[in-house]
Tab-separated table of C-alpha atoms in Angstrom:
chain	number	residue	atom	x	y	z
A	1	UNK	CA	44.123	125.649	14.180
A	2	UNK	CA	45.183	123.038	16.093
A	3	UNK	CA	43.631	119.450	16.166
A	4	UNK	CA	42.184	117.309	18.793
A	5	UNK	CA	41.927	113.560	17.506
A	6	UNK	CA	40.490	111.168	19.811
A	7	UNK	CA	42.666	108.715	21.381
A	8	UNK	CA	42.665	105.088	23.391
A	9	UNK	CA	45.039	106.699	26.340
A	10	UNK	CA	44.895	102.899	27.695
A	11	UNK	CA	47.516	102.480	25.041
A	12	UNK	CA	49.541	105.489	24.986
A	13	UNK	CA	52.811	105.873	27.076
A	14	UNK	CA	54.787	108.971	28.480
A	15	UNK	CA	56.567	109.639	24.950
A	16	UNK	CA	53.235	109.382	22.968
A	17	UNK	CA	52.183	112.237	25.296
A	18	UNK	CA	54.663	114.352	24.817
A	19	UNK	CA	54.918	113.699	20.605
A	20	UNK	CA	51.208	114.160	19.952
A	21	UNK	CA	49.611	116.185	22.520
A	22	UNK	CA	52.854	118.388	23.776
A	23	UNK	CA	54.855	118.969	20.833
A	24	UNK	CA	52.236	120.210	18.756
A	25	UNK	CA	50.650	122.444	21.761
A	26	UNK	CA	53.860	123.769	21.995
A	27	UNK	CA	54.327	124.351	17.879
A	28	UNK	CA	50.659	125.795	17.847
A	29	UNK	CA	51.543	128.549	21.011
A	30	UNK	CA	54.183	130.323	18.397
A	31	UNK	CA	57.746	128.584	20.403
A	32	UNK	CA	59.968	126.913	17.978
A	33	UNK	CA	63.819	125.533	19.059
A	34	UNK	CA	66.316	128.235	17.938
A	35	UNK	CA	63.768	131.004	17.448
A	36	UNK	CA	63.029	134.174	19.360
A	37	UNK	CA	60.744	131.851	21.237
A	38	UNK	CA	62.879	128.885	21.668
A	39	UNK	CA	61.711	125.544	23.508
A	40	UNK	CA	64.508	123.722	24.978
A	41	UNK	CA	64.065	119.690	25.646
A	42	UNK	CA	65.159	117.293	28.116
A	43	UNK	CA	66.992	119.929	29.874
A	44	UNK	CA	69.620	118.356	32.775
A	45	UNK	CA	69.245	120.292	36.102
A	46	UNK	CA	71.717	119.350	38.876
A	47	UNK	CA	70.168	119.796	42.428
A	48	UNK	CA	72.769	120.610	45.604
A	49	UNK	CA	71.928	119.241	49.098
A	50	UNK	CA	71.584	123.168	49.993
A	51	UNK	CA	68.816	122.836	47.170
A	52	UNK	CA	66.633	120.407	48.365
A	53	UNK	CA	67.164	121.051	52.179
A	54	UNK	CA	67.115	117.270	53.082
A	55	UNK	CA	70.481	115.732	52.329
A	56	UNK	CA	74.166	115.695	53.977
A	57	UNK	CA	76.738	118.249	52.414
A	58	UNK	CA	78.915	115.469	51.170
A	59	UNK	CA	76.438	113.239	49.043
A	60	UNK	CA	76.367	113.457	45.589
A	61	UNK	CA	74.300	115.796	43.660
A	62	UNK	CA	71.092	114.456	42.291
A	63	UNK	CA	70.181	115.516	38.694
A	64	UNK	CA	66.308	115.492	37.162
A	65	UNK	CA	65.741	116.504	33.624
A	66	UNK	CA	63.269	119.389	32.676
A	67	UNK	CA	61.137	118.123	29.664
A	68	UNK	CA	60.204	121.094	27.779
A	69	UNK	CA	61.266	124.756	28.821
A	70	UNK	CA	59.999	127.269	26.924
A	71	UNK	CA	61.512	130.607	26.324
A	72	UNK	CA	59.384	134.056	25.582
A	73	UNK	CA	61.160	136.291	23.780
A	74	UNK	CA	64.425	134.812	25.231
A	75	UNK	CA	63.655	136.127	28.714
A	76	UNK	CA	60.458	134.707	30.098
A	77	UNK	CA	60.198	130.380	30.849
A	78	UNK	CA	57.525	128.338	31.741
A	79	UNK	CA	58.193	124.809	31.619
A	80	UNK	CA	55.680	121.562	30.493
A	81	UNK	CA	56.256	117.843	32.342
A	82	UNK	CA	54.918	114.781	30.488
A	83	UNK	CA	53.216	112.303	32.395
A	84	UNK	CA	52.129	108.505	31.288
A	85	UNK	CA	48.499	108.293	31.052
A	86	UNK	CA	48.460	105.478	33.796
A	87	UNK	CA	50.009	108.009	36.360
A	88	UNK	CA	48.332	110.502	38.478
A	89	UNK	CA	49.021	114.279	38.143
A	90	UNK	CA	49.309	114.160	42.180
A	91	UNK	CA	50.710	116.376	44.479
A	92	UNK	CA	54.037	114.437	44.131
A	93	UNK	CA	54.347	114.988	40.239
A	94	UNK	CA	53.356	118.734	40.907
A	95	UNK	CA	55.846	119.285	43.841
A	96	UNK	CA	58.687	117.650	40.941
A	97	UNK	CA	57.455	120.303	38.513
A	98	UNK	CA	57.556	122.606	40.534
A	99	UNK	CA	61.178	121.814	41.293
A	100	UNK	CA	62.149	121.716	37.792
A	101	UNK	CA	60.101	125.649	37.346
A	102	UNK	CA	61.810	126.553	40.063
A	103	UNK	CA	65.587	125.571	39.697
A	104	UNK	CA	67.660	128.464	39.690
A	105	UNK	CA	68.797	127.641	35.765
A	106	UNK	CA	65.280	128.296	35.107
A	107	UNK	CA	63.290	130.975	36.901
A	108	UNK	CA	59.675	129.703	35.096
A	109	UNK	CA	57.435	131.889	35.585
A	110	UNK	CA	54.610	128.673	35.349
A	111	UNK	CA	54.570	125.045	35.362
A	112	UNK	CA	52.065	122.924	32.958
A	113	UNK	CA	52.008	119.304	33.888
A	114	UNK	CA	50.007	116.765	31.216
A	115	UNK	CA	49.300	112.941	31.030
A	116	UNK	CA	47.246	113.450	28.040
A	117	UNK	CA	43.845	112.803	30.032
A	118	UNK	CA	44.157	116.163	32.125
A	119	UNK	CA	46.126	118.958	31.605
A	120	UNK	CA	47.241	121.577	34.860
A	121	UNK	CA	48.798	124.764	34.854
A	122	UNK	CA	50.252	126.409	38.155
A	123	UNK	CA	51.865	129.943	39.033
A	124	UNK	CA	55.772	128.949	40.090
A	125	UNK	CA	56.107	131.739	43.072
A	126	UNK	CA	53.097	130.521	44.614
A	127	UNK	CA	54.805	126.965	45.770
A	128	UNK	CA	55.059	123.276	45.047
A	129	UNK	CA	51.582	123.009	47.227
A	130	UNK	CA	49.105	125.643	45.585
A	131	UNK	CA	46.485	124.990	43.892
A	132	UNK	CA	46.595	125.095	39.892
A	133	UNK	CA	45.838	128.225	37.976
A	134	UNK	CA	43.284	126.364	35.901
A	135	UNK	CA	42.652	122.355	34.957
A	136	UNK	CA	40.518	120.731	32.075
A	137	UNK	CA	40.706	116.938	30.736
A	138	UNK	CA	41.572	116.011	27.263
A	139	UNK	CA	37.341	116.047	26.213
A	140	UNK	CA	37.866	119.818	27.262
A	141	UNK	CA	40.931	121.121	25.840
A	142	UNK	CA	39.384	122.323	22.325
A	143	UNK	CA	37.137	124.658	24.659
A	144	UNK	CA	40.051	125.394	27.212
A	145	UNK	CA	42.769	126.347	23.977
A	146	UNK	CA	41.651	130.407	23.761
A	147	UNK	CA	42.451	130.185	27.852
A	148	UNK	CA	45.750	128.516	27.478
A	149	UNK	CA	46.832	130.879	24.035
A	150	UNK	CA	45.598	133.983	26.056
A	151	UNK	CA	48.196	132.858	29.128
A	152	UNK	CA	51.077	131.305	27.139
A	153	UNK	CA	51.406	132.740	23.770
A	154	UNK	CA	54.860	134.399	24.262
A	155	UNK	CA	53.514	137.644	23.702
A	156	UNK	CA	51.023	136.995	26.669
A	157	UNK	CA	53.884	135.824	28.564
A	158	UNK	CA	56.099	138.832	27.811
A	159	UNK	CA	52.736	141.301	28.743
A	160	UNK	CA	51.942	139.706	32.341
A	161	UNK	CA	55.835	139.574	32.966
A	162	UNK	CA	57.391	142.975	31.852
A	163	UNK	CA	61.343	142.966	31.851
A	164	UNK	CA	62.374	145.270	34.748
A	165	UNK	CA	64.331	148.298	34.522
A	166	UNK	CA	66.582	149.519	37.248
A	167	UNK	CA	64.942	152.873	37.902
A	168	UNK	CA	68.274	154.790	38.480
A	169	UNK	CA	66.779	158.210	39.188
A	170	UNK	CA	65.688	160.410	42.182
A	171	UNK	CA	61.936	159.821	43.185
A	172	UNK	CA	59.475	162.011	42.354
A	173	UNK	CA	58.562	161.642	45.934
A	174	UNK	CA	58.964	159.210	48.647
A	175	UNK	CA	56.847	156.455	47.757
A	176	UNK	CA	57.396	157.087	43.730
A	177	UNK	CA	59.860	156.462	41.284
A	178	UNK	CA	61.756	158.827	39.369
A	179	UNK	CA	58.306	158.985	37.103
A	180	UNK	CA	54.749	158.261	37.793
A	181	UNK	CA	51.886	156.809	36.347
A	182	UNK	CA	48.456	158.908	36.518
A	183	UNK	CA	46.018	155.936	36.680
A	184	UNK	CA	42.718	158.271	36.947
A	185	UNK	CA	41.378	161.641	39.557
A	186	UNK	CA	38.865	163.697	38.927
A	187	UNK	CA	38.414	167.863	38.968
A	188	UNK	CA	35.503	169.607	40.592
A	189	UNK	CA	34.092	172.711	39.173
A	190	UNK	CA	33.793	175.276	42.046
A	191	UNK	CA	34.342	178.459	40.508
A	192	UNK	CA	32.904	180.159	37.374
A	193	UNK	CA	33.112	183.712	36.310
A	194	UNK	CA	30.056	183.801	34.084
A	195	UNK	CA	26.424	183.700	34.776
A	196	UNK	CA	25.645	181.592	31.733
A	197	UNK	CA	28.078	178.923	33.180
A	198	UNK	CA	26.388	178.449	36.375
A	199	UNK	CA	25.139	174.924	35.674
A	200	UNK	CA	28.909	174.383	35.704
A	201	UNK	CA	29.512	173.832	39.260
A	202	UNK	CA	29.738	170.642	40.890
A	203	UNK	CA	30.130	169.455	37.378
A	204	UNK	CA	33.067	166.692	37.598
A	205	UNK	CA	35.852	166.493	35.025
A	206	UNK	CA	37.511	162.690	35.081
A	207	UNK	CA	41.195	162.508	34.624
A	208	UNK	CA	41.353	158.651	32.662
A	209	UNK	CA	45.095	158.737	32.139
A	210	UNK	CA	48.343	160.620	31.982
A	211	UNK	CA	52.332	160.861	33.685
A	212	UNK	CA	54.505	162.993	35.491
A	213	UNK	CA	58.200	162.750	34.295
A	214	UNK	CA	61.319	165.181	34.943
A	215	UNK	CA	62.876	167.098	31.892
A	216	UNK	CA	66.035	167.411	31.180
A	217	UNK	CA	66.761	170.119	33.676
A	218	UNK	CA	65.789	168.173	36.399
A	219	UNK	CA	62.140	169.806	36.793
A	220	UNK	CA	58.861	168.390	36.427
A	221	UNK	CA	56.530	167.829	33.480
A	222	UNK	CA	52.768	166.892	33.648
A	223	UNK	CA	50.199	165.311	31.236
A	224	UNK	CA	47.222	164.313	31.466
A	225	UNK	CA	43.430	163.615	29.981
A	226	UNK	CA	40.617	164.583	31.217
A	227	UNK	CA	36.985	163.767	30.423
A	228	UNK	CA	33.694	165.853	31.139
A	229	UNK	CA	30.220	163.518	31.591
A	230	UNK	CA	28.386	165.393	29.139
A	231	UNK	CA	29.507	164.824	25.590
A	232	UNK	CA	28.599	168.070	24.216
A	233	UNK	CA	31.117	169.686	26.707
A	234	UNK	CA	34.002	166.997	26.272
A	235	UNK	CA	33.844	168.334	21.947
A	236	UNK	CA	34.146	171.799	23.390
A	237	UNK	CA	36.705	171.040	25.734
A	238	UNK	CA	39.012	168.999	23.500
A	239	UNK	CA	38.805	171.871	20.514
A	240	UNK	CA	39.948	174.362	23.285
A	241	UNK	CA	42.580	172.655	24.456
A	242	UNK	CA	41.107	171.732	28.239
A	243	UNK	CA	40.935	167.707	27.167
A	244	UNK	CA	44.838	167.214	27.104
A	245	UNK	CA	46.481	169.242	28.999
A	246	UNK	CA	50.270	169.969	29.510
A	247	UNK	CA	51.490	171.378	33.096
A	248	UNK	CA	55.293	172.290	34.427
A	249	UNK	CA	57.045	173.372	37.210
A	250	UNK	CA	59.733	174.515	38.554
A	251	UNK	CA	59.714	172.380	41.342
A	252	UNK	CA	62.457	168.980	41.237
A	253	UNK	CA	60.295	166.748	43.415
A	254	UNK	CA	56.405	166.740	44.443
A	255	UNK	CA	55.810	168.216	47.664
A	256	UNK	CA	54.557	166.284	50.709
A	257	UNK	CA	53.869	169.626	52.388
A	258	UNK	CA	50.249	170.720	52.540
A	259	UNK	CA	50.947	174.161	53.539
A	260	UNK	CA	54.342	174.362	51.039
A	261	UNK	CA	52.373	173.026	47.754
A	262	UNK	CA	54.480	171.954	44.039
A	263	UNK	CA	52.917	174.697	41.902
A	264	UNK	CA	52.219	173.763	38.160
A	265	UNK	CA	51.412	175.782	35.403
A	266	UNK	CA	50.772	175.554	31.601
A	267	UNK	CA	49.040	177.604	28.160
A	268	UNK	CA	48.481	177.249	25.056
A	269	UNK	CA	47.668	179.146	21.950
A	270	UNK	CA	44.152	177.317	20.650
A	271	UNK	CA	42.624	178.394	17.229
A	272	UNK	CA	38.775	177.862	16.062
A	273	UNK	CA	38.402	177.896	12.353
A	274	UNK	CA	35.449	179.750	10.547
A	275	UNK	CA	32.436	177.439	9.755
A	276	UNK	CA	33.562	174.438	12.603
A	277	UNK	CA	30.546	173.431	14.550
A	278	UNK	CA	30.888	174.050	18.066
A	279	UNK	CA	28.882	173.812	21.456
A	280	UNK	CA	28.421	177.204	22.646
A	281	UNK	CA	28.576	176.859	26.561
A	282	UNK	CA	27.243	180.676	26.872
A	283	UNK	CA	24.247	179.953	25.320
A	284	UNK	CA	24.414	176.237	25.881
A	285	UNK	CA	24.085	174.886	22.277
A	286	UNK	CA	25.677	173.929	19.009
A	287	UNK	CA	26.770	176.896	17.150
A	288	UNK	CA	28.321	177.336	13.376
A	289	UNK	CA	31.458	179.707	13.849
A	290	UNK	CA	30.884	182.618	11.641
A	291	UNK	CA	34.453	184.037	12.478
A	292	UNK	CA	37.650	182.644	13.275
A	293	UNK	CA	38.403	182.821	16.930
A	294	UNK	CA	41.701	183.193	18.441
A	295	UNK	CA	42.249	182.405	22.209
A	296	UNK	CA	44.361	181.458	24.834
A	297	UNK	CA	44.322	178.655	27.672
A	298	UNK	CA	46.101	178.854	30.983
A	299	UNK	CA	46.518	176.825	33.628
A	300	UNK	CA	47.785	177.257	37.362
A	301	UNK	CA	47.407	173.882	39.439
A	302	UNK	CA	48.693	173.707	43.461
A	303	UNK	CA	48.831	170.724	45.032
A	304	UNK	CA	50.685	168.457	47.648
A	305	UNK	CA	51.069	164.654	47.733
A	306	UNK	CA	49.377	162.443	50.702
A	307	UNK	CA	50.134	158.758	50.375
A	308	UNK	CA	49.670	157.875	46.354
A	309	UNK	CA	47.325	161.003	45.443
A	310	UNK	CA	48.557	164.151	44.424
A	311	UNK	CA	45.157	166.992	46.380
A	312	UNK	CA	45.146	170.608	45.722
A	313	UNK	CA	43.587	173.270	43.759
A	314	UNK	CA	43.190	174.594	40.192
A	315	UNK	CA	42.285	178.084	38.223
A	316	UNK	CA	41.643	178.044	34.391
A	317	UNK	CA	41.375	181.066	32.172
A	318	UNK	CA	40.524	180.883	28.497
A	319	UNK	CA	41.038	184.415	26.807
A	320	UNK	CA	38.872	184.737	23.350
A	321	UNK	CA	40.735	187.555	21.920
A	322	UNK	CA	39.519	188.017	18.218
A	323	UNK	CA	36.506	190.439	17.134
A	324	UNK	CA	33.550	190.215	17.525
A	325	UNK	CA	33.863	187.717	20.371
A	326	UNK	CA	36.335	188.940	23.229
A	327	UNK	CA	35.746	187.567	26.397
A	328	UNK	CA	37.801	185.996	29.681
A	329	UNK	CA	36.012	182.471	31.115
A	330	UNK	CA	37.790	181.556	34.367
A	331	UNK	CA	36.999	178.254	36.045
A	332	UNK	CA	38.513	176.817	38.791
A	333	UNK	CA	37.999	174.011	42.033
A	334	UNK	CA	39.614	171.015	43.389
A	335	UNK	CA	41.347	167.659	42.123
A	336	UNK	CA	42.339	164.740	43.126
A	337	UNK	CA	45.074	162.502	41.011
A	338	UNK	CA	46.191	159.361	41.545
A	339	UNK	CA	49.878	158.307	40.963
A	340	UNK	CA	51.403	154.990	40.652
């Protein structure tokens, strides 16, 4: 927990700020100096006329000193300036702030600026002139603390600024990297081969999440998970094996090429134990298995890529092979997926 004692700012000055209302803000986010999370104080940043864009070439550099930098993870900075309560957090402190966030020795991410009667946080890449990500006074920072831990902690910080990885292999496509994020689609039923399953079509099947990656070989792997609207339908789907789903091909890149589709394809062996419970979609309701079943699932998926979604067609076959229940149930429509 972290404290909030009242205090007569009228007689507090700039180092009283930073001892009792920075230091221990700073102690209570999780950075401590010569830790994973390491603050560094009263850092010296030297400024080149190139810098500041207003000088002659030969004057002398001009130095400012950074008060607190903070270091996520020993990556990520965001700084904090101290201010004397009888100064104004004004544009002219902020643009200095922002000078300090944005010196090329420091690369903050955000800059926090403080007197002790307000506190200000602003977003470096947005400028020395934008407006602050969020402000409160000092009679509002007890009920402002879960908004400050939830941007600064340093495993916030580290979250909302992933280190970047130099994606070193072919795209996928153009407009993807050499793997993709499936961020959500959806699958329309068009096709059934029973009667019973009528009811079927039109019937929507979400895709919530999932990737496409190469293998080793250089060809492409799919996964994905998929999500029917009526729950009943989603336990049958998962125990057969039509919830998470597995797809290749033999294909190296996604095809752009409507009338030249990537083909994918994928199966698996699915067993249903004697005395599970399961939703009978034949005689649509819940069932006791009197028998083990045996079956099969296959997949065969064509589709082409248009902008960031990956449009085509699908056909599904699950093969119930053991006695007394031997049957084929093909199903098959459209999708759309969506690929970041």
């Amino acid at each position: 927990m972290m404290d909030f004692p009242s205090y007569n700012f009228d007689t507090l000055n700039e180092t009283d700020v930073r001892e009792e209302i920075i230091a221990p803000l700073i102690r209570h986010l999780g950075y401590r100096a010569g830790s994973e999370h390491d603050v560094l104080r009263e850092q010296t940043l030297t400024y080149e006329a190139s810098q500041l864009g207003r000088r002659k070439p030969n004057d002398p550099p001009l130095r400012g000193r950074a008060d607190y930098i903070c270091v996520a993870g020993g990556r990520v900075r965001w700084i904090i300036e101290a201010k004397g309560p009888d100064q104004a957090i004004d544009s002219e402190a902020q643009a200095q702030a922002w000078s300090y966030a944005n010196h090329p020795e420091v690369r903050a991410v955000y800059f926090a600026l403080t007197n002790g009667r307000e506190f200000k946080l602003f977003v470096t890449n947005r400028g020395p002139t934008a407006a602050q990500l969020f402000e409160f006074s000092y009679a509002e920072f007890a009920s402002n603390l879960l908004k400050i831990e939830n941007t600064l902690r340093p495993e916030n910080v580290l979250r909302d600024h992933p280190e970047i990885l130099v994606d070193a292999g072919p795209p996928l496509a153009p407009g993807l990297r050499s793997t993709a994020r499936i961020t959500g689609g959806q699958m329309t039923i068009s096709r059934v081969s029973l009667d019973a399953l009528q009811p079927l079509k039109q019937l929507t099947n979400t895709i919530t999440t999932g990737s496409v990656e190469r293998r080793h070989d250089g060809t492409i792997y799919v996964y994905y998970e998929a999500k029917m609207p009526i729950r009943a339908v989603q336990q049958a789907n998962q125990l057969v094996g039509f919830g998470e789903v597995e797809l290749f091909s033999a294909a190296t890149s996604i095809s752009a090429d409507e009338g030249n589709p990537t083909i994918l394809y994928g199966g698996q062996d699915v067993t249903l134990k004697k005395g599970m419970e399961l939703y009978d979609v034949l005689q649509w309701k819940s069932s006791i298995l009197t028998t083990q079943i045996d079956a099969n699932v296959s997949w065969l998926a064509r589709g082409y890529l248009r902008g960031h979604t990956f449009h085509g067609t699908y056909d599904s076959a699950l093969f119930l092979r053991s006695q007394p229940v031997q049957a084929v149930i093909e199903i098959g429509g459209t999708f759309e997926v969506n690929l970041v």
